[in-house]
Amino acid sequence: MNPNPTTHDYDAYISQLLAPEDDVLQATREEMQRAGLPQINVSASQGQTLHLLTRLIGAKRVLEIGTLGGYSAIWMARALPADGHLLSLEVDAHHASVARRNIENAGLNHQVEVRLGAASDTLRRLHDANEAPFDLIFIDADKDAYPQYLELGLPLLRDGGLLLADNTLSPEVLEGRASPGILRYNALAASHPLLVSTLIPVLRGRGVGGVMISIKQSPQPDAANTILPAT
Ligand code: SAH
Ligand code: MG
């Protein structure tokens, strides 16, 4: 018996038991490596968590911010019903083309669209287009822009929808040395009147990461401003 299991050991148990990768997911990671993409995709166990959350709320329309090679998109898209759709935003043309290949190889072409461009621009355009509301938004792109993605994403999310943000827990977060965008995002998720949030720790090879999970609630009457009926 291993007297001092590491976070890696715990994660290996969970992923082997609950999130074994099939050929498609393995090929996706291999293709990303061949194409020289950074290995900053979610882990398999995290992919399974995203998959479960997507199913849990019966999501039909999912928006991802930060595609990379399509790994997390495939985990989530596999949780969609036949008429479900996932839109993933990516600024890097090379990443987008690797992702499109992987998504095609996964047989998910008809359900997943990778849209090229700076996410903040695309998000602004989504406001005008007829593509919202979404049931779930997963933020996993440039950390400095997280607060902006919250601001632009929230109006695109239906009431009761889920807002998820990766990389919101780390040793750097504890020490206040994380990207200011991440620290600000966490503060916003904690205090925003439209959000109820919790931070789920995620086991990593190196240690602990985390995903902020927020549900969008309909506006609550502000107690201080509520006019009580005359009695
Ligand atoms: N969700 C992916 C990992 C995303 S990594 C997975 O788990 O499989 C972050 C991605 O965000 C990178 O591909 C990077 O190119 C992209 N990105 C960075 N800045 C961006 C921006 N301003 N708009 C859109 N995508 C951006
Ligand atoms: Mg991430």
mmCIF file of C-alpha atoms and ligand atoms in Angstrom:
data_model
loop_
_atom_site.group_PDB
_atom_site.id
_atom_site.type_symbol
_atom_site.label_atom_id
_atom_site.label_comp_id
_atom_site.label_asym_id
_atom_site.label_seq_id
_atom_site.Cartn_x
_atom_site.Cartn_y
_atom_site.Cartn_z
ATOM 1 C CA MET A 1 0.000 0.000 0.000
ATOM 2 C CA ASN A 2 1.101 3.545 -0.794
ATOM 3 C CA PRO A 3 1.157 5.433 2.528
ATOM 4 C CA ASN A 4 1.402 8.847 0.853
ATOM 5 C CA PRO A 5 -0.791 8.943 -2.212
ATOM 6 C CA THR A 6 -0.298 12.102 -4.286
ATOM 7 C CA THR A 7 -2.978 14.108 -6.065
ATOM 8 C CA HIS A 8 -1.815 12.285 -9.189
ATOM 9 C CA ASP A 9 -2.608 8.911 -7.578
ATOM 10 C CA TYR A 10 -6.095 10.052 -6.581
ATOM 11 C CA ASP A 11 -6.726 11.442 -10.054
ATOM 12 C CA ALA A 12 -5.458 8.222 -11.678
ATOM 13 C CA TYR A 13 -7.993 6.252 -9.639
ATOM 14 C CA ILE A 14 -10.870 8.500 -10.696
ATOM 15 C CA SER A 15 -9.924 8.690 -14.366
ATOM 16 C CA GLN A 16 -9.292 4.953 -14.720
ATOM 17 C CA LEU A 17 -12.570 4.138 -13.027
ATOM 18 C CA LEU A 18 -14.830 6.815 -14.466
ATOM 19 C CA ALA A 19 -13.167 8.600 -17.370
ATOM 20 C CA PRO A 20 -11.196 6.090 -19.436
ATOM 21 C CA GLU A 21 -10.353 7.682 -22.784
ATOM 22 C CA ASP A 22 -11.602 5.934 -25.896
ATOM 23 C CA ASP A 23 -9.663 5.900 -29.189
ATOM 24 C CA VAL A 24 -11.093 9.264 -30.262
ATOM 25 C CA LEU A 25 -9.984 11.124 -27.137
ATOM 26 C CA GLN A 26 -6.579 9.469 -27.238
ATOM 27 C CA ALA A 27 -6.183 10.355 -30.917
ATOM 28 C CA THR A 28 -7.240 13.935 -30.099
ATOM 29 C CA ARG A 29 -4.435 14.322 -27.580
ATOM 30 C CA GLU A 30 -1.924 12.652 -29.912
ATOM 31 C CA GLU A 31 -2.932 14.960 -32.735
ATOM 32 C CA MET A 32 -2.518 17.995 -30.452
ATOM 33 C CA GLN A 33 0.958 16.842 -29.506
ATOM 34 C CA ARG A 34 1.935 16.191 -33.139
ATOM 35 C CA ALA A 35 0.732 19.673 -34.064
ATOM 36 C CA GLY A 36 2.816 21.230 -31.290
ATOM 37 C CA LEU A 37 -0.106 22.533 -29.216
ATOM 38 C CA PRO A 38 0.560 23.189 -25.528
ATOM 39 C CA GLN A 39 -0.717 20.477 -23.181
ATOM 40 C CA ILE A 40 -3.101 22.731 -21.297
ATOM 41 C CA ASN A 41 -6.336 20.899 -22.051
ATOM 42 C CA VAL A 42 -8.543 19.732 -19.191
ATOM 43 C CA SER A 43 -7.720 16.336 -17.706
ATOM 44 C CA ALA A 44 -9.842 13.275 -18.498
ATOM 45 C CA SER A 45 -11.498 13.335 -15.078
ATOM 46 C CA GLN A 46 -12.246 17.029 -15.548
ATOM 47 C CA GLY A 47 -13.636 16.262 -19.002
ATOM 48 C CA GLN A 48 -15.949 13.730 -17.380
ATOM 49 C CA THR A 49 -17.029 16.372 -14.835
ATOM 50 C CA LEU A 50 -17.869 18.769 -17.683
ATOM 51 C CA HIS A 51 -19.730 15.956 -19.444
ATOM 52 C CA LEU A 52 -21.765 15.189 -16.348
ATOM 53 C CA LEU A 53 -22.619 18.839 -15.666
ATOM 54 C CA THR A 54 -23.721 19.280 -19.274
ATOM 55 C CA ARG A 55 -26.082 16.316 -18.941
ATOM 56 C CA LEU A 56 -27.199 17.276 -15.457
ATOM 57 C CA ILE A 57 -28.838 20.456 -16.672
ATOM 58 C CA GLY A 58 -30.000 18.890 -19.956
ATOM 59 C CA ALA A 59 -27.953 21.439 -21.899
ATOM 60 C CA LYS A 60 -28.781 21.796 -25.571
ATOM 61 C CA ARG A 61 -26.701 24.846 -26.331
ATOM 62 C CA VAL A 62 -23.161 25.113 -25.008
ATOM 63 C CA LEU A 63 -20.644 27.927 -25.486
ATOM 64 C CA GLU A 64 -16.947 27.317 -24.901
ATOM 65 C CA ILE A 65 -14.385 30.125 -24.722
ATOM 66 C CA GLY A 66 -10.954 28.670 -25.581
ATOM 67 C CA THR A 67 -10.963 25.617 -27.905
ATOM 68 C CA LEU A 68 -7.282 24.607 -28.158
ATOM 69 C CA GLY A 69 -7.410 21.160 -29.870
ATOM 70 C CA GLY A 70 -11.061 20.446 -29.120
ATOM 71 C CA TYR A 71 -10.449 18.044 -26.225
ATOM 72 C CA SER A 72 -12.859 19.601 -23.694
ATOM 73 C CA ALA A 73 -15.316 20.371 -26.512
ATOM 74 C CA ILE A 74 -15.509 16.661 -27.371
ATOM 75 C CA TRP A 75 -16.196 15.708 -23.736
ATOM 76 C CA MET A 76 -19.050 18.227 -23.537
ATOM 77 C CA ALA A 77 -20.461 17.670 -27.026
ATOM 78 C CA ARG A 78 -20.813 13.975 -26.262
ATOM 79 C CA ALA A 79 -23.229 14.945 -23.497
ATOM 80 C CA LEU A 80 -25.572 16.756 -25.892
ATOM 81 C CA PRO A 81 -28.840 15.391 -27.232
ATOM 82 C CA ALA A 82 -29.054 14.777 -30.999
ATOM 83 C CA ASP A 83 -30.334 18.311 -31.591
ATOM 84 C CA GLY A 84 -27.784 19.918 -29.243
ATOM 85 C CA HIS A 85 -25.047 22.293 -30.359
ATOM 86 C CA LEU A 86 -21.692 23.471 -29.051
ATOM 87 C CA LEU A 87 -20.015 26.663 -30.225
ATOM 88 C CA SER A 88 -16.349 27.027 -29.311
ATOM 89 C CA LEU A 89 -14.391 30.270 -29.653
ATOM 90 C CA GLU A 90 -10.694 30.301 -30.536
ATOM 91 C CA VAL A 91 -8.329 33.114 -31.530
ATOM 92 C CA ASP A 92 -5.464 30.984 -32.875
ATOM 93 C CA ALA A 93 -5.998 29.719 -36.447
ATOM 94 C CA HIS A 94 -3.630 26.790 -35.995
ATOM 95 C CA HIS A 95 -5.413 25.648 -32.818
ATOM 96 C CA ALA A 96 -8.769 26.010 -34.555
ATOM 97 C CA SER A 97 -7.738 23.877 -37.518
ATOM 98 C CA VAL A 98 -6.351 21.115 -35.269
ATOM 99 C CA ALA A 99 -9.598 21.247 -33.278
ATOM 100 C CA ARG A 100 -11.744 20.996 -36.401
ATOM 101 C CA ARG A 101 -9.813 17.910 -37.502
ATOM 102 C CA ASN A 102 -10.284 16.298 -34.094
ATOM 103 C CA ILE A 103 -13.968 17.163 -33.986
ATOM 104 C CA GLU A 104 -14.475 15.677 -37.429
ATOM 105 C CA ASN A 105 -12.615 12.537 -36.370
ATOM 106 C CA ALA A 106 -14.956 12.360 -33.353
ATOM 107 C CA GLY A 107 -17.962 12.389 -35.685
ATOM 108 C CA LEU A 108 -19.179 15.634 -34.103
ATOM 109 C CA ASN A 109 -18.977 17.933 -37.128
ATOM 110 C CA HIS A 110 -22.721 18.448 -37.272
ATOM 111 C CA GLN A 111 -22.918 19.466 -33.593
ATOM 112 C CA VAL A 112 -19.765 21.450 -32.932
ATOM 113 C CA GLU A 113 -18.656 24.706 -34.526
ATOM 114 C CA VAL A 114 -15.238 26.262 -33.904
ATOM 115 C CA ARG A 115 -15.423 29.996 -34.542
ATOM 116 C CA LEU A 116 -12.184 31.851 -35.167
ATOM 117 C CA GLY A 117 -11.596 35.271 -33.646
ATOM 118 C CA ALA A 118 -10.930 37.085 -30.394
ATOM 119 C CA ALA A 119 -13.553 35.767 -27.992
ATOM 120 C CA SER A 120 -14.580 39.220 -26.768
ATOM 121 C CA ASP A 121 -15.418 40.276 -30.358
ATOM 122 C CA THR A 122 -17.369 37.095 -31.042
ATOM 123 C CA LEU A 123 -19.220 37.385 -27.724
ATOM 124 C CA ARG A 124 -20.296 40.929 -28.604
ATOM 125 C CA ARG A 125 -21.544 39.693 -31.974
ATOM 126 C CA LEU A 126 -23.452 36.859 -30.337
ATOM 127 C CA HIS A 127 -25.492 39.476 -28.497
ATOM 128 C CA ASP A 128 -26.861 40.735 -31.803
ATOM 129 C CA ALA A 129 -27.089 37.414 -33.624
ATOM 130 C CA ASN A 130 -29.863 35.000 -32.871
ATOM 131 C CA GLU A 131 -27.572 32.464 -31.220
ATOM 132 C CA ALA A 132 -28.226 33.042 -27.513
ATOM 133 C CA PRO A 133 -29.331 31.995 -24.992
ATOM 134 C CA PHE A 134 -26.940 29.240 -23.991
ATOM 135 C CA ASP A 135 -27.541 26.678 -21.252
ATOM 136 C CA LEU A 136 -23.876 26.403 -20.298
ATOM 137 C CA ILE A 137 -20.800 28.575 -20.831
ATOM 138 C CA PHE A 138 -17.303 27.220 -20.159
ATOM 139 C CA ILE A 139 -14.549 29.838 -19.837
ATOM 140 C CA ASP A 140 -11.045 28.468 -20.468
ATOM 141 C CA ALA A 141 -9.101 31.088 -22.475
ATOM 142 C CA ASP A 142 -6.807 34.048 -21.713
ATOM 143 C CA LYS A 143 -6.918 34.579 -17.955
ATOM 144 C CA ASP A 144 -6.736 38.382 -17.989
ATOM 145 C CA ALA A 145 -10.015 38.547 -19.867
ATOM 146 C CA TYR A 146 -12.002 36.299 -17.496
ATOM 147 C CA PRO A 147 -13.924 39.224 -15.910
ATOM 148 C CA GLN A 148 -14.782 40.501 -19.373
ATOM 149 C CA TYR A 149 -15.997 37.043 -20.408
ATOM 150 C CA LEU A 150 -18.223 36.982 -17.340
ATOM 151 C CA GLU A 151 -19.666 40.377 -18.195
ATOM 152 C CA LEU A 152 -20.208 39.553 -21.889
ATOM 153 C CA GLY A 153 -21.250 35.953 -21.277
ATOM 154 C CA LEU A 154 -23.823 36.437 -18.540
ATOM 155 C CA PRO A 155 -26.449 38.113 -20.768
ATOM 156 C CA LEU A 156 -26.049 35.184 -23.191
ATOM 157 C CA LEU A 157 -26.840 32.624 -20.482
ATOM 158 C CA ARG A 158 -30.388 31.541 -19.686
ATOM 159 C CA ASP A 159 -31.720 31.814 -16.140
ATOM 160 C CA GLY A 160 -30.702 28.618 -14.355
ATOM 161 C CA GLY A 161 -27.809 28.149 -16.792
ATOM 162 C CA LEU A 162 -24.295 27.213 -15.713
ATOM 163 C CA LEU A 163 -21.227 29.389 -15.961
ATOM 164 C CA LEU A 164 -17.991 27.406 -15.537
ATOM 165 C CA ALA A 165 -14.468 28.784 -15.367
ATOM 166 C CA ASP A 166 -11.308 26.673 -15.408
ATOM 167 C CA ASN A 167 -8.046 27.489 -13.629
ATOM 168 C CA THR A 168 -9.752 29.429 -10.850
ATOM 169 C CA LEU A 169 -7.918 27.551 -8.077
ATOM 170 C CA SER A 170 -4.154 27.073 -7.848
ATOM 171 C CA PRO A 171 -1.298 27.686 -5.423
ATOM 172 C CA GLU A 172 -0.978 31.118 -7.069
ATOM 173 C CA VAL A 173 -4.614 31.916 -6.285
ATOM 174 C CA LEU A 174 -4.064 31.118 -2.601
ATOM 175 C CA GLU A 175 -1.091 33.429 -2.514
ATOM 176 C CA GLY A 176 -2.791 36.181 -4.476
ATOM 177 C CA ARG A 177 -0.129 35.851 -7.196
ATOM 178 C CA ALA A 178 -2.467 34.470 -9.892
ATOM 179 C CA SER A 179 -3.416 36.547 -12.927
ATOM 180 C CA PRO A 180 -5.375 39.578 -11.676
ATOM 181 C CA GLY A 181 -8.115 38.464 -14.073
ATOM 182 C CA ILE A 182 -8.530 35.175 -12.221
ATOM 183 C CA LEU A 183 -8.578 36.836 -8.803
ATOM 184 C CA ARG A 184 -11.102 39.389 -10.008
ATOM 185 C CA TYR A 185 -13.217 36.663 -11.615
ATOM 186 C CA ASN A 186 -13.353 34.707 -8.365
ATOM 187 C CA ALA A 187 -14.404 37.822 -6.451
ATOM 188 C CA LEU A 188 -17.110 38.546 -9.033
ATOM 189 C CA ALA A 189 -18.409 34.952 -9.008
ATOM 190 C CA ALA A 190 -18.609 35.159 -5.225
ATOM 191 C CA SER A 191 -20.461 38.458 -5.031
ATOM 192 C CA HIS A 192 -22.430 38.892 -8.255
ATOM 193 C CA PRO A 193 -26.145 39.261 -7.514
ATOM 194 C CA LEU A 194 -27.058 37.032 -10.470
ATOM 195 C CA LEU A 195 -24.697 34.192 -9.511
ATOM 196 C CA VAL A 196 -24.591 31.463 -6.912
ATOM 197 C CA SER A 197 -21.144 29.877 -7.021
ATOM 198 C CA THR A 198 -18.834 27.278 -5.647
ATOM 199 C CA LEU A 199 -15.237 26.393 -6.449
ATOM 200 C CA ILE A 200 -14.657 22.696 -7.135
ATOM 201 C CA PRO A 201 -11.047 21.563 -6.606
ATOM 202 C CA VAL A 202 -9.625 19.488 -9.448
ATOM 203 C CA LEU A 203 -6.767 17.043 -8.957
ATOM 204 C CA ARG A 204 -3.802 17.600 -11.220
ATOM 205 C CA GLY A 205 -0.557 15.744 -11.690
ATOM 206 C CA ARG A 206 1.271 18.681 -10.160
ATOM 207 C CA GLY A 207 -1.244 19.479 -7.460
ATOM 208 C CA VAL A 208 -4.635 21.059 -7.254
ATOM 209 C CA GLY A 209 -6.549 23.157 -9.743
ATOM 210 C CA GLY A 210 -10.170 24.140 -9.780
ATOM 211 C CA VAL A 211 -13.287 25.022 -11.694
ATOM 212 C CA MET A 212 -15.624 27.792 -10.546
ATOM 213 C CA ILE A 213 -19.207 26.645 -10.981
ATOM 214 C CA SER A 214 -21.879 29.331 -10.963
ATOM 215 C CA ILE A 215 -25.577 29.103 -11.599
ATOM 216 C CA LYS A 216 -27.378 32.125 -12.998
ATOM 217 C CA GLN A 217 -30.406 33.047 -10.972
ATOM 218 C CA SER A 218 -33.136 35.458 -11.950
ATOM 219 C CA PRO A 219 -32.711 38.899 -10.401
ATOM 220 C CA GLN A 220 -33.507 38.802 -6.684
ATOM 221 C CA PRO A 221 -35.503 41.658 -5.235
ATOM 222 C CA ASP A 222 -33.050 43.808 -3.321
ATOM 223 C CA ALA A 223 -34.337 43.787 0.231
ATOM 224 C CA ALA A 224 -33.315 47.398 0.820
ATOM 225 C CA ASN A 225 -35.216 48.610 -2.235
ATOM 226 C CA THR A 226 -38.243 46.409 -1.906
ATOM 227 C CA ILE A 227 -41.404 48.350 -1.257
ATOM 228 C CA LEU A 228 -43.368 46.344 1.230
ATOM 229 C CA PRO A 229 -47.107 46.256 0.719
ATOM 230 C CA ALA A 230 -48.978 48.429 3.196
ATOM 231 C CA THR A 231 -50.418 46.429 6.038
HETATM 232 N N1 SAH B 1 -10.638 24.210 -23.370
HETATM 233 C C1 SAH B 1 -9.446 23.588 -23.928
HETATM 234 C C2 SAH B 1 -8.179 24.307 -23.506
HETATM 235 C C3 SAH B 1 -8.136 25.759 -23.894
HETATM 236 S S1 SAH B 1 -6.516 26.444 -23.706
HETATM 237 C C4 SAH B 1 -9.375 22.146 -23.456
HETATM 238 O O1 SAH B 1 -9.467 21.931 -22.240
HETATM 239 O O2 SAH B 1 -9.223 21.244 -24.278
HETATM 240 C C5 SAH B 1 -6.833 28.128 -24.015
HETATM 241 C C6 SAH B 1 -7.159 28.463 -25.458
HETATM 242 O O3 SAH B 1 -7.670 29.788 -25.484
HETATM 243 C C7 SAH B 1 -5.932 28.459 -26.395
HETATM 244 O O4 SAH B 1 -6.187 27.653 -27.514
HETATM 245 C C8 SAH B 1 -5.779 29.901 -26.804
HETATM 246 O O5 SAH B 1 -5.333 30.085 -28.135
HETATM 247 C C9 SAH B 1 -7.205 30.420 -26.656
HETATM 248 N N2 SAH B 1 -7.302 31.874 -26.489
HETATM 249 C C10 SAH B 1 -6.408 32.704 -25.881
HETATM 250 N N3 SAH B 1 -6.834 33.974 -25.955
HETATM 251 C C11 SAH B 1 -8.017 33.950 -26.624
HETATM 252 C C12 SAH B 1 -8.935 34.962 -27.032
HETATM 253 N N4 SAH B 1 -8.725 36.239 -26.749
HETATM 254 N N5 SAH B 1 -10.041 34.594 -27.708
HETATM 255 C C13 SAH B 1 -10.270 33.279 -27.984
HETATM 256 N N6 SAH B 1 -9.436 32.288 -27.621
HETATM 257 C C14 SAH B 1 -8.315 32.616 -26.961
HETATM 258 MG MG MG B 2 -7.769 25.433 -18.459
#
